[in-house]
Coordinates of C-alpha atoms in Angstrom, one line a residue:
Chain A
X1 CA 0.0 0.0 0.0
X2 CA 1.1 3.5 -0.6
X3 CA -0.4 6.3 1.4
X4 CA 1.1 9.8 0.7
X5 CA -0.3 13.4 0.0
X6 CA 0.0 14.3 -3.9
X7 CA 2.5 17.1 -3.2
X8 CA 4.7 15.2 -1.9
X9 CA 5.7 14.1 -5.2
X10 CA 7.9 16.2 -6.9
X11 CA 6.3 18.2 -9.8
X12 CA 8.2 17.9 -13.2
X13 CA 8.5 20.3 -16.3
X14 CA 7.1 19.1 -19.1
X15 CA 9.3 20.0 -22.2
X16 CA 7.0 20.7 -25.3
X17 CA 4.3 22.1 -23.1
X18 CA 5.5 25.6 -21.2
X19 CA 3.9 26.2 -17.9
X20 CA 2.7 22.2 -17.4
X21 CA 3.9 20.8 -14.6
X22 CA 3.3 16.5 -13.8
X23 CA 3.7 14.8 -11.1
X24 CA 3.9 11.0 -11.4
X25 CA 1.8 10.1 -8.1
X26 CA 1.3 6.1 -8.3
X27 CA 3.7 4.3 -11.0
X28 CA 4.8 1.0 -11.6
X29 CA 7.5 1.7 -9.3
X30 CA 5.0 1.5 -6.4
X31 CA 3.9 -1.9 -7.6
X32 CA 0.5 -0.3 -9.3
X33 CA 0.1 -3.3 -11.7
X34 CA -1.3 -1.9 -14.7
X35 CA -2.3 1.8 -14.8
X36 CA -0.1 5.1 -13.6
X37 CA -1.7 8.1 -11.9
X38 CA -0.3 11.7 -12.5
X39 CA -1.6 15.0 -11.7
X40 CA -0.8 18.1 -14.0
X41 CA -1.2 21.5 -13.0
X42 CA -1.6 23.9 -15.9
X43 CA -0.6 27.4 -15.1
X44 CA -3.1 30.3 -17.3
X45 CA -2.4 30.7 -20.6
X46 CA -1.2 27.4 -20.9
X47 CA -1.9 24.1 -22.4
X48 CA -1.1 20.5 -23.2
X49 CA 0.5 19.8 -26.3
X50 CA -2.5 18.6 -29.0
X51 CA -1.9 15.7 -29.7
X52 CA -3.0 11.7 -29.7
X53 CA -2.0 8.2 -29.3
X54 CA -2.5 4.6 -28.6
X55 CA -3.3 4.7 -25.5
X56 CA -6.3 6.0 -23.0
X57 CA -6.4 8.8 -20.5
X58 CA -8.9 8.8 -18.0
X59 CA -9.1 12.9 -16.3
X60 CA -10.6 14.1 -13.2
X61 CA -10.3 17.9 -13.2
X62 CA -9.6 19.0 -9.2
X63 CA -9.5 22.9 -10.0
X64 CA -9.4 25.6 -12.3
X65 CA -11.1 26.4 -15.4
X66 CA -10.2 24.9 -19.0
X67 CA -11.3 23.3 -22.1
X68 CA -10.9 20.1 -23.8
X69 CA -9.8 20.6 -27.4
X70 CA -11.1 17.8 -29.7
X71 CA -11.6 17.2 -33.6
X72 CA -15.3 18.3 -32.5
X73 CA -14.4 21.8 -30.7
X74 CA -13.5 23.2 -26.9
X75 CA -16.0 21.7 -24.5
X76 CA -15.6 24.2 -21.5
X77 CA -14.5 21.8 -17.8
X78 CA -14.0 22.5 -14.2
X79 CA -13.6 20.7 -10.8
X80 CA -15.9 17.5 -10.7
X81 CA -15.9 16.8 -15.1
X82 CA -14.5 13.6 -15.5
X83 CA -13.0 13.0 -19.1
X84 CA -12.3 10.2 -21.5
X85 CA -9.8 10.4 -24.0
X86 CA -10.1 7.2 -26.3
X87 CA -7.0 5.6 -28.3
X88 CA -6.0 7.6 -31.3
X89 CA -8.3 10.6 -30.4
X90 CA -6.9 14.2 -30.7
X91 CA -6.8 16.2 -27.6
X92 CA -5.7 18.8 -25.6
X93 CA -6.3 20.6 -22.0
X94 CA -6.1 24.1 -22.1
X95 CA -6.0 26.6 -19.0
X96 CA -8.7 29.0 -20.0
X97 CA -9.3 30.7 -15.7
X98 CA -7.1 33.2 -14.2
X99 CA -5.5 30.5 -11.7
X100 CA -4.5 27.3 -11.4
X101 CA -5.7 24.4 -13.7
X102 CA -5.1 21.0 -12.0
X103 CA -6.3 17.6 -12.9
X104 CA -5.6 14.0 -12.9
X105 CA -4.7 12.0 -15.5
X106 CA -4.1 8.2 -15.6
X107 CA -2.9 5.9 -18.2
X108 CA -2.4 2.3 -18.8
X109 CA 1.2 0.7 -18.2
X110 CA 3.2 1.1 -21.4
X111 CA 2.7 -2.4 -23.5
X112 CA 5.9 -4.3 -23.8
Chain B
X1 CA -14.4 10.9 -26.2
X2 CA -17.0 11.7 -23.2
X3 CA -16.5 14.3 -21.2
X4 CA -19.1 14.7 -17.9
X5 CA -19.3 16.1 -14.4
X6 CA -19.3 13.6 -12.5
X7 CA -22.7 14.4 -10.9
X8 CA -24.3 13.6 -14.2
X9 CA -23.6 10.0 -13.4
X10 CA -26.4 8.9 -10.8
X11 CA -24.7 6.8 -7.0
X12 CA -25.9 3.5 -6.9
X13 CA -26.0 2.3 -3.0
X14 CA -23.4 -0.7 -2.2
X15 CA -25.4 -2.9 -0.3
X16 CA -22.8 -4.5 1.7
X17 CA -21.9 -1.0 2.8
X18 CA -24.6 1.1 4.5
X19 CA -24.4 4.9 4.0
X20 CA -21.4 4.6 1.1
X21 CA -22.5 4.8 -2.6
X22 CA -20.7 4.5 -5.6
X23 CA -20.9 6.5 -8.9
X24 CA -20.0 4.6 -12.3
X25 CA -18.5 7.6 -13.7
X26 CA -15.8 5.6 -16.9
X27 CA -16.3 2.4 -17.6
X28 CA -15.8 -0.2 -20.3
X29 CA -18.9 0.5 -22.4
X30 CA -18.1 4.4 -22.6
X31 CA -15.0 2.7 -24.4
X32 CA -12.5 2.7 -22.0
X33 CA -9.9 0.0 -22.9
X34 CA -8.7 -1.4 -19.3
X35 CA -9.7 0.6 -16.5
X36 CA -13.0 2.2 -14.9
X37 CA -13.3 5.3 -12.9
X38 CA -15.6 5.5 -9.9
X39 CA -16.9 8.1 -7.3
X40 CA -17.4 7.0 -4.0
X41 CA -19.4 9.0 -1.6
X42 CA -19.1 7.5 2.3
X43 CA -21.3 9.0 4.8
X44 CA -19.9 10.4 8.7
X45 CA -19.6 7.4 10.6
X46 CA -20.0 5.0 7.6
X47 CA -17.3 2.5 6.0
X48 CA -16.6 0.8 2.7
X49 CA -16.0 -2.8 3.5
X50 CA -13.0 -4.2 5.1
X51 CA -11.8 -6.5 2.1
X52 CA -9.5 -7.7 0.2
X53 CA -9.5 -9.1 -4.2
X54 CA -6.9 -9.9 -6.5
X55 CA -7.2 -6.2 -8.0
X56 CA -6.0 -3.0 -7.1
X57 CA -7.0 0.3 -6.4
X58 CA -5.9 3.6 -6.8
X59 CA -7.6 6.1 -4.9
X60 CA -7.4 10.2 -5.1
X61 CA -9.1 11.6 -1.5
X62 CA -11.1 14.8 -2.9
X63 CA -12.9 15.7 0.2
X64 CA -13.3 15.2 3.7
X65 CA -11.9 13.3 6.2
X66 CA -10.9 9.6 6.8
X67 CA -8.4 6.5 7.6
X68 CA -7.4 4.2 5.1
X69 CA -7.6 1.1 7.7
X70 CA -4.5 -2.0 6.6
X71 CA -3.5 -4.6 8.4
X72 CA -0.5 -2.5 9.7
X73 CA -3.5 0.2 11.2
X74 CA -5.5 3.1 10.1
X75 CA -3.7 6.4 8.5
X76 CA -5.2 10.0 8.2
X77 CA -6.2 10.9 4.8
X78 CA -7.6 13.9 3.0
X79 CA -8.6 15.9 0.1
X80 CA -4.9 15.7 -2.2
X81 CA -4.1 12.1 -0.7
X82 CA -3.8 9.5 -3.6
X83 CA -3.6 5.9 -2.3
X84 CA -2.7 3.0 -3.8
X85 CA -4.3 -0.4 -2.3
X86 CA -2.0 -3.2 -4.3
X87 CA -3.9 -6.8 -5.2
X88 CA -4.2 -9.1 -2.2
X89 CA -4.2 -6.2 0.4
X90 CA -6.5 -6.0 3.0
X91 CA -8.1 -2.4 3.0
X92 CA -11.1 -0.1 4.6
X93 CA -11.8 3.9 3.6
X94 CA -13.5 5.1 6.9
X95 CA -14.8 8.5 6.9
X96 CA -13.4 10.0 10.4
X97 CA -14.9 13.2 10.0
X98 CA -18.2 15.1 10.7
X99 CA -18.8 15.8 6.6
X100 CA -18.8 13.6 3.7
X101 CA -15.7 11.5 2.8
X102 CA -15.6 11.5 -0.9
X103 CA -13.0 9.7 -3.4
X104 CA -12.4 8.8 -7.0
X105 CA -11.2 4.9 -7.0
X106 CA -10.2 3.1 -10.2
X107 CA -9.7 -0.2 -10.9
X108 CA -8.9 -2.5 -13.7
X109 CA -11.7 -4.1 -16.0
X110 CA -12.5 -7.5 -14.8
X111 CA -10.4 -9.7 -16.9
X112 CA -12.0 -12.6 -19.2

Protein backbone atom coordinates (compact mmCIF):
# COMPACT_ATOMS: atom_id res chain seq x y z
CA UNK A 1 0.00 0.00 0.00
CA UNK A 2 1.06 3.53 -0.64
CA UNK A 3 -0.41 6.33 1.37
CA UNK A 4 1.08 9.76 0.66
CA UNK A 5 -0.26 13.37 -0.05
CA UNK A 6 0.02 14.34 -3.90
CA UNK A 7 2.50 17.11 -3.22
CA UNK A 8 4.69 15.23 -1.87
CA UNK A 9 5.72 14.07 -5.18
CA UNK A 10 7.90 16.22 -6.94
CA UNK A 11 6.29 18.15 -9.77
CA UNK A 12 8.22 17.85 -13.18
CA UNK A 13 8.52 20.33 -16.28
CA UNK A 14 7.12 19.14 -19.11
CA UNK A 15 9.31 19.97 -22.22
CA UNK A 16 7.04 20.69 -25.27
CA UNK A 17 4.27 22.13 -23.15
CA UNK A 18 5.49 25.62 -21.17
CA UNK A 19 3.93 26.17 -17.92
CA UNK A 20 2.65 22.22 -17.42
CA UNK A 21 3.92 20.77 -14.63
CA UNK A 22 3.31 16.53 -13.80
CA UNK A 23 3.67 14.83 -11.10
CA UNK A 24 3.88 11.02 -11.37
CA UNK A 25 1.78 10.08 -8.07
CA UNK A 26 1.26 6.12 -8.27
CA UNK A 27 3.67 4.34 -10.99
CA UNK A 28 4.75 1.01 -11.64
CA UNK A 29 7.53 1.67 -9.27
CA UNK A 30 4.95 1.53 -6.39
CA UNK A 31 3.88 -1.94 -7.65
CA UNK A 32 0.46 -0.32 -9.27
CA UNK A 33 0.13 -3.30 -11.68
CA UNK A 34 -1.29 -1.89 -14.73
CA UNK A 35 -2.34 1.80 -14.79
CA UNK A 36 -0.09 5.12 -13.62
CA UNK A 37 -1.68 8.09 -11.95
CA UNK A 38 -0.30 11.66 -12.54
CA UNK A 39 -1.61 14.99 -11.72
CA UNK A 40 -0.84 18.06 -14.04
CA UNK A 41 -1.16 21.50 -12.96
CA UNK A 42 -1.63 23.89 -15.93
CA UNK A 43 -0.56 27.41 -15.14
CA UNK A 44 -3.11 30.33 -17.31
CA UNK A 45 -2.37 30.72 -20.62
CA UNK A 46 -1.16 27.42 -20.90
CA UNK A 47 -1.93 24.10 -22.38
CA UNK A 48 -1.10 20.45 -23.22
CA UNK A 49 0.46 19.79 -26.35
CA UNK A 50 -2.46 18.57 -29.01
CA UNK A 51 -1.91 15.70 -29.66
CA UNK A 52 -2.98 11.69 -29.71
CA UNK A 53 -2.00 8.22 -29.30
CA UNK A 54 -2.53 4.61 -28.64
CA UNK A 55 -3.28 4.65 -25.49
CA UNK A 56 -6.31 5.97 -22.96
CA UNK A 57 -6.35 8.79 -20.55
CA UNK A 58 -8.89 8.78 -18.02
CA UNK A 59 -9.07 12.87 -16.35
CA UNK A 60 -10.65 14.12 -13.20
CA UNK A 61 -10.31 17.89 -13.15
CA UNK A 62 -9.58 19.05 -9.25
CA UNK A 63 -9.47 22.87 -9.95
CA UNK A 64 -9.41 25.55 -12.31
CA UNK A 65 -11.13 26.44 -15.42
CA UNK A 66 -10.21 24.90 -19.01
CA UNK A 67 -11.33 23.35 -22.10
CA UNK A 68 -10.88 20.15 -23.77
CA UNK A 69 -9.84 20.62 -27.36
CA UNK A 70 -11.07 17.76 -29.74
CA UNK A 71 -11.59 17.25 -33.55
CA UNK A 72 -15.29 18.28 -32.48
CA UNK A 73 -14.44 21.81 -30.65
CA UNK A 74 -13.49 23.16 -26.92
CA UNK A 75 -15.98 21.67 -24.49
CA UNK A 76 -15.55 24.22 -21.47
CA UNK A 77 -14.53 21.75 -17.82
CA UNK A 78 -13.96 22.53 -14.16
CA UNK A 79 -13.64 20.75 -10.84
CA UNK A 80 -15.89 17.55 -10.66
CA UNK A 81 -15.93 16.78 -15.15
CA UNK A 82 -14.47 13.65 -15.50
CA UNK A 83 -13.05 13.00 -19.06
CA UNK A 84 -12.34 10.23 -21.45
CA UNK A 85 -9.76 10.37 -24.01
CA UNK A 86 -10.13 7.19 -26.32
CA UNK A 87 -6.99 5.59 -28.28
CA UNK A 88 -6.04 7.63 -31.26
CA UNK A 89 -8.27 10.63 -30.38
CA UNK A 90 -6.88 14.23 -30.65
CA UNK A 91 -6.78 16.19 -27.58
CA UNK A 92 -5.72 18.83 -25.56
CA UNK A 93 -6.25 20.57 -21.98
CA UNK A 94 -6.05 24.10 -22.12
CA UNK A 95 -6.00 26.57 -19.00
CA UNK A 96 -8.73 29.02 -20.02
CA UNK A 97 -9.28 30.70 -15.74
CA UNK A 98 -7.11 33.25 -14.22
CA UNK A 99 -5.49 30.45 -11.74
CA UNK A 100 -4.50 27.30 -11.41
CA UNK A 101 -5.69 24.39 -13.75
CA UNK A 102 -5.05 20.95 -12.01
CA UNK A 103 -6.30 17.56 -12.93
CA UNK A 104 -5.59 13.98 -12.88
CA UNK A 105 -4.70 12.04 -15.54
CA UNK A 106 -4.13 8.18 -15.56
CA UNK A 107 -2.88 5.86 -18.16
CA UNK A 108 -2.39 2.30 -18.78
CA UNK A 109 1.15 0.68 -18.16
CA UNK A 110 3.20 1.08 -21.35
CA UNK A 111 2.74 -2.42 -23.51
CA UNK A 112 5.87 -4.33 -23.82
CA UNK B 1 -14.35 10.92 -26.16
CA UNK B 2 -16.96 11.67 -23.19
CA UNK B 3 -16.50 14.31 -21.18
CA UNK B 4 -19.11 14.70 -17.87
CA UNK B 5 -19.26 16.15 -14.39
CA UNK B 6 -19.29 13.60 -12.46
CA UNK B 7 -22.71 14.40 -10.85
CA UNK B 8 -24.33 13.64 -14.24
CA UNK B 9 -23.60 9.98 -13.38
CA UNK B 10 -26.38 8.85 -10.79
CA UNK B 11 -24.73 6.83 -7.01
CA UNK B 12 -25.95 3.48 -6.85
CA UNK B 13 -25.99 2.26 -3.04
CA UNK B 14 -23.35 -0.67 -2.21
CA UNK B 15 -25.43 -2.94 -0.27
CA UNK B 16 -22.83 -4.51 1.72
CA UNK B 17 -21.87 -1.05 2.75
CA UNK B 18 -24.59 1.11 4.49
CA UNK B 19 -24.44 4.88 3.96
CA UNK B 20 -21.43 4.61 1.06
CA UNK B 21 -22.50 4.80 -2.58
CA UNK B 22 -20.66 4.51 -5.59
CA UNK B 23 -20.86 6.47 -8.89
CA UNK B 24 -20.04 4.58 -12.28
CA UNK B 25 -18.47 7.63 -13.75
CA UNK B 26 -15.83 5.57 -16.90
CA UNK B 27 -16.32 2.38 -17.61
CA UNK B 28 -15.82 -0.21 -20.28
CA UNK B 29 -18.94 0.51 -22.37
CA UNK B 30 -18.08 4.44 -22.56
CA UNK B 31 -15.00 2.73 -24.39
CA UNK B 32 -12.48 2.66 -21.99
CA UNK B 33 -9.95 -0.02 -22.89
CA UNK B 34 -8.67 -1.42 -19.33
CA UNK B 35 -9.66 0.59 -16.52
CA UNK B 36 -12.98 2.22 -14.92
CA UNK B 37 -13.30 5.27 -12.89
CA UNK B 38 -15.63 5.46 -9.90
CA UNK B 39 -16.88 8.11 -7.26
CA UNK B 40 -17.43 7.00 -3.99
CA UNK B 41 -19.37 9.05 -1.57
CA UNK B 42 -19.09 7.53 2.29
CA UNK B 43 -21.29 9.03 4.75
CA UNK B 44 -19.90 10.37 8.68
CA UNK B 45 -19.62 7.43 10.59
CA UNK B 46 -19.96 5.01 7.62
CA UNK B 47 -17.32 2.51 5.96
CA UNK B 48 -16.58 0.85 2.73
CA UNK B 49 -16.04 -2.85 3.50
CA UNK B 50 -13.00 -4.23 5.13
CA UNK B 51 -11.83 -6.50 2.13
CA UNK B 52 -9.49 -7.75 0.18
CA UNK B 53 -9.48 -9.14 -4.18
CA UNK B 54 -6.87 -9.94 -6.50
CA UNK B 55 -7.17 -6.16 -8.05
CA UNK B 56 -6.01 -2.98 -7.12
CA UNK B 57 -7.03 0.28 -6.41
CA UNK B 58 -5.95 3.65 -6.75
CA UNK B 59 -7.60 6.09 -4.89
CA UNK B 60 -7.42 10.17 -5.11
CA UNK B 61 -9.08 11.64 -1.51
CA UNK B 62 -11.15 14.83 -2.88
CA UNK B 63 -12.90 15.66 0.17
CA UNK B 64 -13.29 15.24 3.66
CA UNK B 65 -11.88 13.26 6.20
CA UNK B 66 -10.94 9.57 6.76
CA UNK B 67 -8.37 6.55 7.62
CA UNK B 68 -7.44 4.16 5.13
CA UNK B 69 -7.64 1.13 7.73
CA UNK B 70 -4.49 -2.04 6.57
CA UNK B 71 -3.52 -4.64 8.44
CA UNK B 72 -0.50 -2.53 9.70
CA UNK B 73 -3.52 0.22 11.21
CA UNK B 74 -5.46 3.12 10.09
CA UNK B 75 -3.75 6.40 8.48
CA UNK B 76 -5.18 9.96 8.23
CA UNK B 77 -6.16 10.89 4.80
CA UNK B 78 -7.63 13.86 3.03
CA UNK B 79 -8.59 15.90 0.10
CA UNK B 80 -4.89 15.66 -2.25
CA UNK B 81 -4.06 12.09 -0.74
CA UNK B 82 -3.83 9.50 -3.58
CA UNK B 83 -3.57 5.87 -2.33
CA UNK B 84 -2.73 2.97 -3.83
CA UNK B 85 -4.33 -0.37 -2.34
CA UNK B 86 -1.98 -3.20 -4.33
CA UNK B 87 -3.90 -6.83 -5.23
CA UNK B 88 -4.18 -9.14 -2.17
CA UNK B 89 -4.16 -6.22 0.42
CA UNK B 90 -6.53 -6.02 3.04
CA UNK B 91 -8.06 -2.39 3.00
CA UNK B 92 -11.12 -0.13 4.56
CA UNK B 93 -11.85 3.90 3.61
CA UNK B 94 -13.54 5.06 6.89
CA UNK B 95 -14.81 8.52 6.92
CA UNK B 96 -13.41 9.96 10.40
CA UNK B 97 -14.93 13.18 10.03
CA UNK B 98 -18.20 15.07 10.65
CA UNK B 99 -18.77 15.78 6.57
CA UNK B 100 -18.84 13.62 3.66
CA UNK B 101 -15.68 11.51 2.82
CA UNK B 102 -15.56 11.47 -0.93
CA UNK B 103 -12.99 9.69 -3.37
CA UNK B 104 -12.43 8.80 -7.02
CA UNK B 105 -11.17 4.91 -7.02
CA UNK B 106 -10.17 3.14 -10.23
CA UNK B 107 -9.70 -0.19 -10.90
CA UNK B 108 -8.91 -2.45 -13.74
CA UNK B 109 -11.70 -4.06 -15.97
CA UNK B 110 -12.48 -7.51 -14.78
CA UNK B 111 -10.41 -9.68 -16.90
CA UNK B 112 -11.99 -12.60 -19.22
Amino acid sequence: MKIQHFTATQPEAVPEAPGVSIRWVITDKDGAPSFAMRVFDVQPGAASPYHQHPWEHEVFILEGKGAVRSETGDTPVEAGYAVLVKPGEMHQFVNTGEGLLRFICLIPHPQP
